[in-house]
PDB file of C-alpha atoms in Angstrom:
ATOM      1  CA  UNK D 119      -0.037  -0.047  -0.136  1.00 68.00           C
ATOM      2  CA  UNK D 120       1.511   3.356  -0.888  1.00 85.00           C
ATOM      3  CA  UNK D 121       2.156   5.841   1.863  1.00 91.00           C
ATOM      4  CA  UNK D 122       1.520   9.635   2.406  1.00 93.00           C
ATOM      5  CA  UNK D 123       4.482  11.875   1.565  1.00 94.00           C
ATOM      6  CA  UNK D 124       3.658  13.480   4.863  1.00 94.00           C
ATOM      7  CA  UNK D 125       1.215  13.421   7.603  1.00 94.00           C
ATOM      8  CA  UNK D 126      -2.234  13.671   6.863  1.00 92.00           C
ATOM      9  CA  UNK D 127      -3.966  16.400   8.510  1.00 92.00           C
ATOM     10  CA  UNK D 128      -6.430  15.864  11.112  1.00 92.00           C
ATOM     11  CA  UNK D 129     -10.151  15.360  10.428  1.00 92.00           C
ATOM     12  CA  UNK D 130     -12.198  18.557  10.817  1.00 96.00           C
ATOM     13  CA  UNK D 131     -14.814  17.501  13.383  1.00 97.00           C
ATOM     14  CA  UNK D 132     -17.618  19.187  15.147  1.00 97.00           C
ATOM     15  CA  UNK D 133     -18.813  18.281  18.532  1.00 96.00           C
ATOM     16  CA  UNK D 134     -22.352  16.832  19.118  1.00 97.00           C
ATOM     17  CA  UNK D 135     -24.432  17.043  22.296  1.00 95.00           C
ATOM     18  CA  UNK D 136     -23.743  13.710  23.844  1.00 88.00           C
ATOM     19  CA  UNK D 137     -19.624  14.219  24.079  1.00 84.00           C
ATOM     20  CA  UNK D 138     -19.394  12.577  20.503  1.00 93.00           C
ATOM     21  CA  UNK D 139     -17.881  14.107  17.499  1.00 97.00           C
ATOM     22  CA  UNK D 140     -19.383  14.569  14.170  1.00 98.00           C
ATOM     23  CA  UNK D 141     -16.796  14.171  11.279  1.00 98.00           C
ATOM     24  CA  UNK D 142     -17.315  17.173   8.909  1.00 98.00           C
ATOM     25  CA  UNK D 143     -16.806  16.522   4.976  1.00 98.00           C
ATOM     26  CA  UNK D 144     -17.984  19.597   2.903  1.00 98.00           C
ATOM     27  CA  UNK D 145     -19.505  22.956   4.165  1.00 98.00           C
ATOM     28  CA  UNK D 146     -21.995  24.320   1.938  1.00 98.00           C
ATOM     29  CA  UNK D 147     -23.842  27.888   2.494  1.00 97.00           C
ATOM     30  CA  UNK D 148     -26.866  29.192   0.746  1.00 94.00           C
ATOM     31  CA  UNK D 149     -26.951  32.669  -0.085  1.00 84.00           C
ATOM     32  CA  UNK D 150     -29.505  35.458   1.045  1.00 79.00           C
ATOM     33  CA  UNK D 151     -32.591  33.011   2.209  1.00 85.00           C
ATOM     34  CA  UNK D 152     -34.118  35.607   4.077  1.00 78.00           C
ATOM     35  CA  UNK D 153     -36.261  38.452   2.566  1.00 68.00           C
ATOM     36  CA  UNK D 154     -34.895  41.098   4.677  1.00 64.00           C
ATOM     37  CA  UNK D 155     -31.408  40.179   4.178  1.00 59.00           C
ATOM     38  CA  UNK D 156     -31.577  40.122   0.643  1.00 59.00           C
ATOM     39  CA  UNK D 157     -33.004  43.609   0.424  1.00 64.00           C
ATOM     40  CA  UNK D 158     -30.193  45.024   2.548  1.00 64.00           C
ATOM     41  CA  UNK D 159     -27.528  43.596   0.261  1.00 61.00           C
ATOM     42  CA  UNK D 160     -29.342  45.185  -3.056  1.00 64.00           C
ATOM     43  CA  UNK D 161     -31.180  41.456  -4.030  1.00 65.00           C
ATOM     44  CA  UNK D 162     -34.461  40.250  -4.817  1.00 64.00           C
ATOM     45  CA  UNK D 163     -36.166  38.384  -2.149  1.00 65.00           C
ATOM     46  CA  UNK D 164     -38.567  36.682  -4.406  1.00 69.00           C
ATOM     47  CA  UNK D 165     -38.390  32.666  -4.627  1.00 64.00           C
ATOM     48  CA  UNK D 166     -35.869  32.364  -7.407  1.00 75.00           C
ATOM     49  CA  UNK D 167     -33.887  29.138  -7.137  1.00 83.00           C
ATOM     50  CA  UNK D 168     -31.577  29.303  -4.040  1.00 87.00           C
ATOM     51  CA  UNK D 169     -27.558  29.829  -5.037  1.00 89.00           C
ATOM     52  CA  UNK D 170     -24.912  28.071  -2.959  1.00 95.00           C
ATOM     53  CA  UNK D 171     -21.400  28.661  -1.895  1.00 95.00           C
ATOM     54  CA  UNK D 172     -18.679  26.600   0.032  1.00 97.00           C
ATOM     55  CA  UNK D 173     -16.156  26.698   2.918  1.00 98.00           C
ATOM     56  CA  UNK D 174     -13.373  24.241   3.558  1.00 97.00           C
ATOM     57  CA  UNK D 175     -13.897  21.913   6.501  1.00 98.00           C
ATOM     58  CA  UNK D 176     -11.268  23.522   8.221  1.00 97.00           C
ATOM     59  CA  UNK D 177     -12.382  26.809   8.550  1.00 98.00           C
ATOM     60  CA  UNK D 178     -14.589  25.762  11.498  1.00 98.00           C
ATOM     61  CA  UNK D 179     -13.881  27.585  14.804  1.00 98.00           C
ATOM     62  CA  UNK D 180     -15.735  25.126  17.531  1.00 96.00           C
ATOM     63  CA  UNK D 181     -15.853  25.287  21.380  1.00 89.00           C
ATOM     64  CA  UNK D 182     -16.298  29.019  21.416  1.00 95.00           C
ATOM     65  CA  UNK D 183     -12.487  29.413  20.370  1.00 98.00           C
ATOM     66  CA  UNK D 184     -11.252  32.831  19.099  1.00 98.00           C
ATOM     67  CA  UNK D 185     -11.696  33.996  15.573  1.00 98.00           C
ATOM     68  CA  UNK D 186      -8.672  36.021  14.223  1.00 98.00           C
ATOM     69  CA  UNK D 187      -9.484  38.999  12.543  1.00 98.00           C
ATOM     70  CA  UNK D 188      -8.719  37.934   8.663  1.00 98.00           C
ATOM     71  CA  UNK D 189      -5.874  39.452   6.550  1.00 97.00           C
ATOM     72  CA  UNK D 190      -6.708  41.519   3.500  1.00 97.00           C
ATOM     73  CA  UNK D 191     -10.153  43.025   4.723  1.00 97.00           C
ATOM     74  CA  UNK D 192     -11.586  46.440   6.729  1.00 97.00           C
ATOM     75  CA  UNK D 193     -14.935  45.294   6.695  1.00 98.00           C
ATOM     76  CA  UNK D 194     -15.363  41.771   8.405  1.00 98.00           C
ATOM     77  CA  UNK D 195     -19.039  41.205   8.537  1.00 97.00           C
ATOM     78  CA  UNK D 196     -21.283  38.698  10.957  1.00 97.00           C
ATOM     79  CA  UNK D 197     -23.929  36.339   9.940  1.00 96.00           C
ATOM     80  CA  UNK D 198     -25.831  34.246  12.223  1.00 97.00           C
ATOM     81  CA  UNK D 199     -27.385  30.983  10.610  1.00 97.00           C
ATOM     82  CA  UNK D 200     -28.954  27.708  11.192  1.00 98.00           C
ATOM     83  CA  UNK D 201     -26.588  24.921  10.371  1.00 98.00           C
ATOM     84  CA  UNK D 202     -27.842  21.332   9.140  1.00 98.00           C
ATOM     85  CA  UNK D 203     -25.783  18.541   9.621  1.00 98.00           C
ATOM     86  CA  UNK D 204     -26.215  15.636   7.211  1.00 98.00           C
ATOM     87  CA  UNK D 205     -26.178  12.052   8.449  1.00 98.00           C
ATOM     88  CA  UNK D 206     -27.432  10.276   5.129  1.00 97.00           C
ATOM     89  CA  UNK D 207     -26.288  11.262   1.713  1.00 95.00           C
ATOM     90  CA  UNK D 208     -28.025  11.074  -1.512  1.00 97.00           C
ATOM     91  CA  UNK D 209     -28.778  12.760  -4.586  1.00 98.00           C
ATOM     92  CA  UNK D 210     -31.770  14.174  -6.227  1.00 98.00           C
ATOM     93  CA  UNK D 211     -33.319  14.064  -2.996  1.00 98.00           C
ATOM     94  CA  UNK D 212     -37.295  14.879  -3.118  1.00 98.00           C
ATOM     95  CA  UNK D 213     -38.044  17.624  -0.365  1.00 97.00           C
ATOM     96  CA  UNK D 214     -40.595  15.426   1.381  1.00 97.00           C
ATOM     97  CA  UNK D 215     -37.989  12.812   1.983  1.00 98.00           C
ATOM     98  CA  UNK D 216     -35.095  15.705   2.930  1.00 98.00           C
ATOM     99  CA  UNK D 217     -35.391  15.312   6.772  1.00 98.00           C
ATOM    100  CA  UNK D 218     -34.821  11.822   6.934  1.00 98.00           C
ATOM    101  CA  UNK D 219     -31.355  12.813   5.557  1.00 98.00           C
ATOM    102  CA  UNK D 220     -30.564  15.102   8.555  1.00 98.00           C
ATOM    103  CA  UNK D 221     -28.617  14.016  11.548  1.00 98.00           C
ATOM    104  CA  UNK D 222     -29.159  17.408  13.487  1.00 98.00           C
ATOM    105  CA  UNK D 223     -28.753  20.925  13.560  1.00 98.00           C
ATOM    106  CA  UNK D 224     -26.239  23.669  15.064  1.00 98.00           C
ATOM    107  CA  UNK D 225     -25.866  27.616  15.141  1.00 98.00           C
ATOM    108  CA  UNK D 226     -23.168  28.837  13.373  1.00 98.00           C
ATOM    109  CA  UNK D 227     -21.681  32.091  12.015  1.00 98.00           C
ATOM    110  CA  UNK D 228     -20.938  32.810   8.426  1.00 98.00           C
ATOM    111  CA  UNK D 229     -17.813  35.396   8.688  1.00 98.00           C
ATOM    112  CA  UNK D 230     -17.300  37.341   5.592  1.00 97.00           C
ATOM    113  CA  UNK D 231     -14.741  39.913   4.261  1.00 97.00           C
ATOM    114  CA  UNK D 232     -17.796  42.167   3.184  1.00 96.00           C
ATOM    115  CA  UNK D 233     -15.440  44.720   1.038  1.00 96.00           C
ATOM    116  CA  UNK D 234     -13.692  41.611  -0.929  1.00 94.00           C
ATOM    117  CA  UNK D 235     -17.336  40.334  -1.732  1.00 92.00           C
ATOM    118  CA  UNK D 236     -18.163  43.736  -2.990  1.00 92.00           C
ATOM    119  CA  UNK D 237     -14.964  43.944  -5.192  1.00 94.00           C
ATOM    120  CA  UNK D 238     -15.845  40.170  -6.606  1.00 92.00           C
ATOM    121  CA  UNK D 239     -19.459  40.925  -7.493  1.00 88.00           C
ATOM    122  CA  UNK D 240     -18.512  44.133  -9.335  1.00 90.00           C
ATOM    123  CA  UNK D 241     -15.654  42.170 -11.273  1.00 93.00           C
ATOM    124  CA  UNK D 242     -18.051  39.242 -11.843  1.00 93.00           C
ATOM    125  CA  UNK D 243     -15.461  37.073  -9.995  1.00 93.00           C
ATOM    126  CA  UNK D 244     -16.120  34.099  -7.521  1.00 91.00           C
ATOM    127  CA  UNK D 245     -16.292  34.969  -3.604  1.00 88.00           C
ATOM    128  CA  UNK D 246     -14.562  32.123  -2.412  1.00 93.00           C
ATOM    129  CA  UNK D 247     -11.720  34.372  -0.632  1.00 95.00           C
ATOM    130  CA  UNK D 248     -14.606  36.511   0.882  1.00 96.00           C
ATOM    131  CA  UNK D 249     -16.238  33.530   2.309  1.00 96.00           C
ATOM    132  CA  UNK D 250     -13.789  30.595   2.485  1.00 96.00           C
ATOM    133  CA  UNK D 251     -11.176  32.110   4.551  1.00 97.00           C
ATOM    134  CA  UNK D 252      -9.196  30.373   7.546  1.00 97.00           C
ATOM    135  CA  UNK D 253     -11.574  30.678  10.940  1.00 98.00           C
ATOM    136  CA  UNK D 254     -14.262  31.790   8.836  1.00 98.00           C
ATOM    137  CA  UNK D 255     -17.155  29.458  10.330  1.00 98.00           C
ATOM    138  CA  UNK D 256     -17.660  29.537  14.022  1.00 98.00           C
ATOM    139  CA  UNK D 257     -19.888  26.542  14.986  1.00 98.00           C
ATOM    140  CA  UNK D 258     -22.129  25.606  18.391  1.00 98.00           C
ATOM    141  CA  UNK D 259     -22.970  22.256  19.630  1.00 98.00           C
ATOM    142  CA  UNK D 260     -24.906  20.166  17.227  1.00 98.00           C
ATOM    143  CA  UNK D 261     -27.964  18.766  18.643  1.00 98.00           C
ATOM    144  CA  UNK D 262     -29.325  15.548  17.066  1.00 98.00           C
ATOM    145  CA  UNK D 263     -32.846  15.804  15.358  1.00 98.00           C
ATOM    146  CA  UNK D 264     -34.149  12.821  17.074  1.00 97.00           C
ATOM    147  CA  UNK D 265     -33.456  14.570  20.481  1.00 96.00           C
ATOM    148  CA  UNK D 266     -34.753  18.128  19.205  1.00 98.00           C
ATOM    149  CA  UNK D 267     -37.075  17.242  16.237  1.00 98.00           C
ATOM    150  CA  UNK D 268     -36.580  19.686  13.228  1.00 98.00           C
ATOM    151  CA  UNK D 269     -37.249  23.502  13.897  1.00 97.00           C
ATOM    152  CA  UNK D 270     -39.225  25.329  11.285  1.00 95.00           C
ATOM    153  CA  UNK D 271     -39.783  28.129  13.344  1.00 96.00           C
ATOM    154  CA  UNK D 272     -38.060  29.993  16.643  1.00 97.00           C
ATOM    155  CA  UNK D 273     -36.110  32.991  17.219  1.00 97.00           C
ATOM    156  CA  UNK D 274     -32.481  33.227  15.693  1.00 97.00           C
ATOM    157  CA  UNK D 275     -30.763  36.155  17.296  1.00 98.00           C
ATOM    158  CA  UNK D 276     -26.961  37.606  17.446  1.00 98.00           C
ATOM    159  CA  UNK D 277     -25.619  39.675  19.893  1.00 98.00           C
ATOM    160  CA  UNK D 278     -22.139  41.569  19.629  1.00 98.00           C
ATOM    161  CA  UNK D 279     -20.874  42.774  22.865  1.00 98.00           C
ATOM    162  CA  UNK D 280     -24.024  41.878  24.717  1.00 98.00           C
ATOM    163  CA  UNK D 281     -26.078  44.204  21.926  1.00 98.00           C
ATOM    164  CA  UNK D 282     -28.591  42.141  19.534  1.00 98.00           C
ATOM    165  CA  UNK D 283     -27.645  43.068  16.111  1.00 97.00           C
ATOM    166  CA  UNK D 284     -29.534  40.117  14.231  1.00 97.00           C
ATOM    167  CA  UNK D 285     -32.982  39.307  15.287  1.00 96.00           C
ATOM    168  CA  UNK D 286     -35.260  37.061  13.246  1.00 95.00           C
ATOM    169  CA  UNK D 287     -37.167  33.982  12.978  1.00 95.00           C
ATOM    170  CA  UNK D 288     -36.454  30.772  10.971  1.00 96.00           C
ATOM    171  CA  UNK D 289     -40.072  30.543   9.721  1.00 93.00           C
ATOM    172  CA  UNK D 290     -38.926  33.481   7.766  1.00 91.00           C
ATOM    173  CA  UNK D 291     -36.596  31.475   5.414  1.00 91.00           C
ATOM    174  CA  UNK D 292     -37.284  31.779   1.695  1.00 89.00           C
ATOM    175  CA  UNK D 293     -36.580  28.417   0.979  1.00 92.00           C
ATOM    176  CA  UNK D 294     -37.032  25.804   4.173  1.00 94.00           C
ATOM    177  CA  UNK D 295     -34.424  23.197   4.970  1.00 97.00           C
ATOM    178  CA  UNK D 296     -35.983  20.358   2.769  1.00 97.00           C
ATOM    179  CA  UNK D 297     -36.375  22.460  -0.138  1.00 95.00           C
ATOM    180  CA  UNK D 298     -32.571  23.830   0.029  1.00 96.00           C
ATOM    181  CA  UNK D 299     -31.606  20.051   0.535  1.00 98.00           C
ATOM    182  CA  UNK D 300     -33.701  18.824  -2.488  1.00 97.00           C
ATOM    183  CA  UNK D 301     -31.949  21.842  -4.523  1.00 96.00           C
ATOM    184  CA  UNK D 302     -28.665  21.419  -3.332  1.00 97.00           C
ATOM    185  CA  UNK D 303     -28.648  17.344  -3.968  1.00 98.00           C
ATOM    186  CA  UNK D 304     -29.378  18.279  -7.482  1.00 98.00           C
ATOM    187  CA  UNK D 305     -26.052  19.929  -7.900  1.00 97.00           C
ATOM    188  CA  UNK D 306     -23.876  17.529  -5.706  1.00 98.00           C
ATOM    189  CA  UNK D 307     -24.471  14.015  -4.098  1.00 98.00           C
ATOM    190  CA  UNK D 308     -24.880  14.691  -0.649  1.00 98.00           C
ATOM    191  CA  UNK D 309     -22.958  12.849   2.155  1.00 98.00           C
ATOM    192  CA  UNK D 310     -22.603  12.032   5.675  1.00 98.00           C
ATOM    193  CA  UNK D 311     -20.589  14.751   7.210  1.00 98.00           C
ATOM    194  CA  UNK D 312     -21.679  17.851   4.914  1.00 98.00           C
ATOM    195  CA  UNK D 313     -22.896  20.820   6.828  1.00 98.00           C
ATOM    196  CA  UNK D 314     -25.316  23.406   5.018  1.00 98.00           C
ATOM    197  CA  UNK D 315     -25.569  26.760   6.338  1.00 98.00           C
ATOM    198  CA  UNK D 316     -29.108  27.995   5.464  1.00 96.00           C
ATOM    199  CA  UNK D 317     -28.816  31.680   5.601  1.00 93.00           C
ATOM    200  CA  UNK D 318     -28.979  34.815   7.784  1.00 92.00           C
ATOM    201  CA  UNK D 319     -31.659  37.432   8.585  1.00 92.00           C
ATOM    202  CA  UNK D 320     -31.255  41.142   8.372  1.00 88.00           C
ATOM    203  CA  UNK D 321     -28.972  42.825  10.428  1.00 92.00           C
ATOM    204  CA  UNK D 322     -25.184  41.761   9.236  1.00 94.00           C
ATOM    205  CA  UNK D 323     -22.706  44.516  10.312  1.00 95.00           C
ATOM    206  CA  UNK D 324     -18.779  45.146  10.841  1.00 97.00           C
ATOM    207  CA  UNK D 325     -16.672  43.222  13.330  1.00 98.00           C
ATOM    208  CA  UNK D 326     -13.771  44.870  15.131  1.00 98.00           C
ATOM    209  CA  UNK D 327     -11.153  43.042  17.188  1.00 98.00           C
ATOM    210  CA  UNK D 328     -12.177  42.536  20.753  1.00 98.00           C
ATOM    211  CA  UNK D 329     -15.902  42.166  19.833  1.00 98.00           C
ATOM    212  CA  UNK D 330     -17.428  39.277  21.754  1.00 98.00           C
ATOM    213  CA  UNK D 331     -20.049  37.548  19.302  1.00 98.00           C
ATOM    214  CA  UNK D 332     -23.377  35.375  21.285  1.00 98.00           C
ATOM    215  CA  UNK D 333     -25.516  33.551  18.647  1.00 98.00           C
ATOM    216  CA  UNK D 334     -28.686  31.758  19.784  1.00 98.00           C
ATOM    217  CA  UNK D 335     -31.112  29.911  17.929  1.00 98.00           C
ATOM    218  CA  UNK D 336     -34.696  28.520  19.853  1.00 98.00           C
ATOM    219  CA  UNK D 337     -34.322  24.804  20.572  1.00 96.00           C
ATOM    220  CA  UNK D 338     -31.159  24.380  18.976  1.00 98.00           C
ATOM    221  CA  UNK D 339     -28.369  26.248  20.957  1.00 97.00           C
ATOM    222  CA  UNK D 340     -25.619  28.891  20.894  1.00 98.00           C
ATOM    223  CA  UNK D 341     -22.633  29.958  19.262  1.00 98.00           C
ATOM    224  CA  UNK D 342     -19.720  31.707  20.666  1.00 98.00           C
ATOM    225  CA  UNK D 343     -16.823  32.976  19.302  1.00 98.00           C
ATOM    226  CA  UNK D 344     -14.350  36.402  19.792  1.00 98.00           C
ATOM    227  CA  UNK D 345     -12.717  38.221  17.086  1.00 98.00           C
ATOM    228  CA  UNK D 346      -8.997  38.646  18.302  1.00 98.00           C
TER     229      UNK D 346
END
């Protein structure tokens, strides 16, 4: 058997309630999936097909660890999101079968280099370096769906230094979780270990070094980090 030319990197993993680990394979994100956020970003909140982007699995920040302020940006933004953890893979998954593919849910943050994203949009170039940088995906504890069910509604809120900056409800999602899974699985075959960030409510805004972020989703849990 062939050997690696150097030691393989550690597998990205996220903590699960009950002291187990969820092995992370890929991270997918849905863009502008709350109407008010779509408007604040200059988009159209009508139900056009959802669009997706990705983050590397090793961009996760877990257990409340600090998130370094990234290079090459002067406008780092926060985005609180419901995160779906896939437990059973599949392609072309019908929406009415999608919930059976979910292992659990967590609260997450999609940190964004907003100035780089704006430049990419203006020049019709990819978003990769505005979204998929190191430490760009803080994630809270994954709660198994077998224990909490499948949340369809509930408050989603983010506080920065104790002040509420984003405040919405999961019922305001333009595309529901089953619809997101159905759409995404037409592009790629989903697999156990995939995470899906489902979009953020309005109120996104800039962060500075020293800011403490605490996000909470009703019946799902919290995500915490400090920008350093």
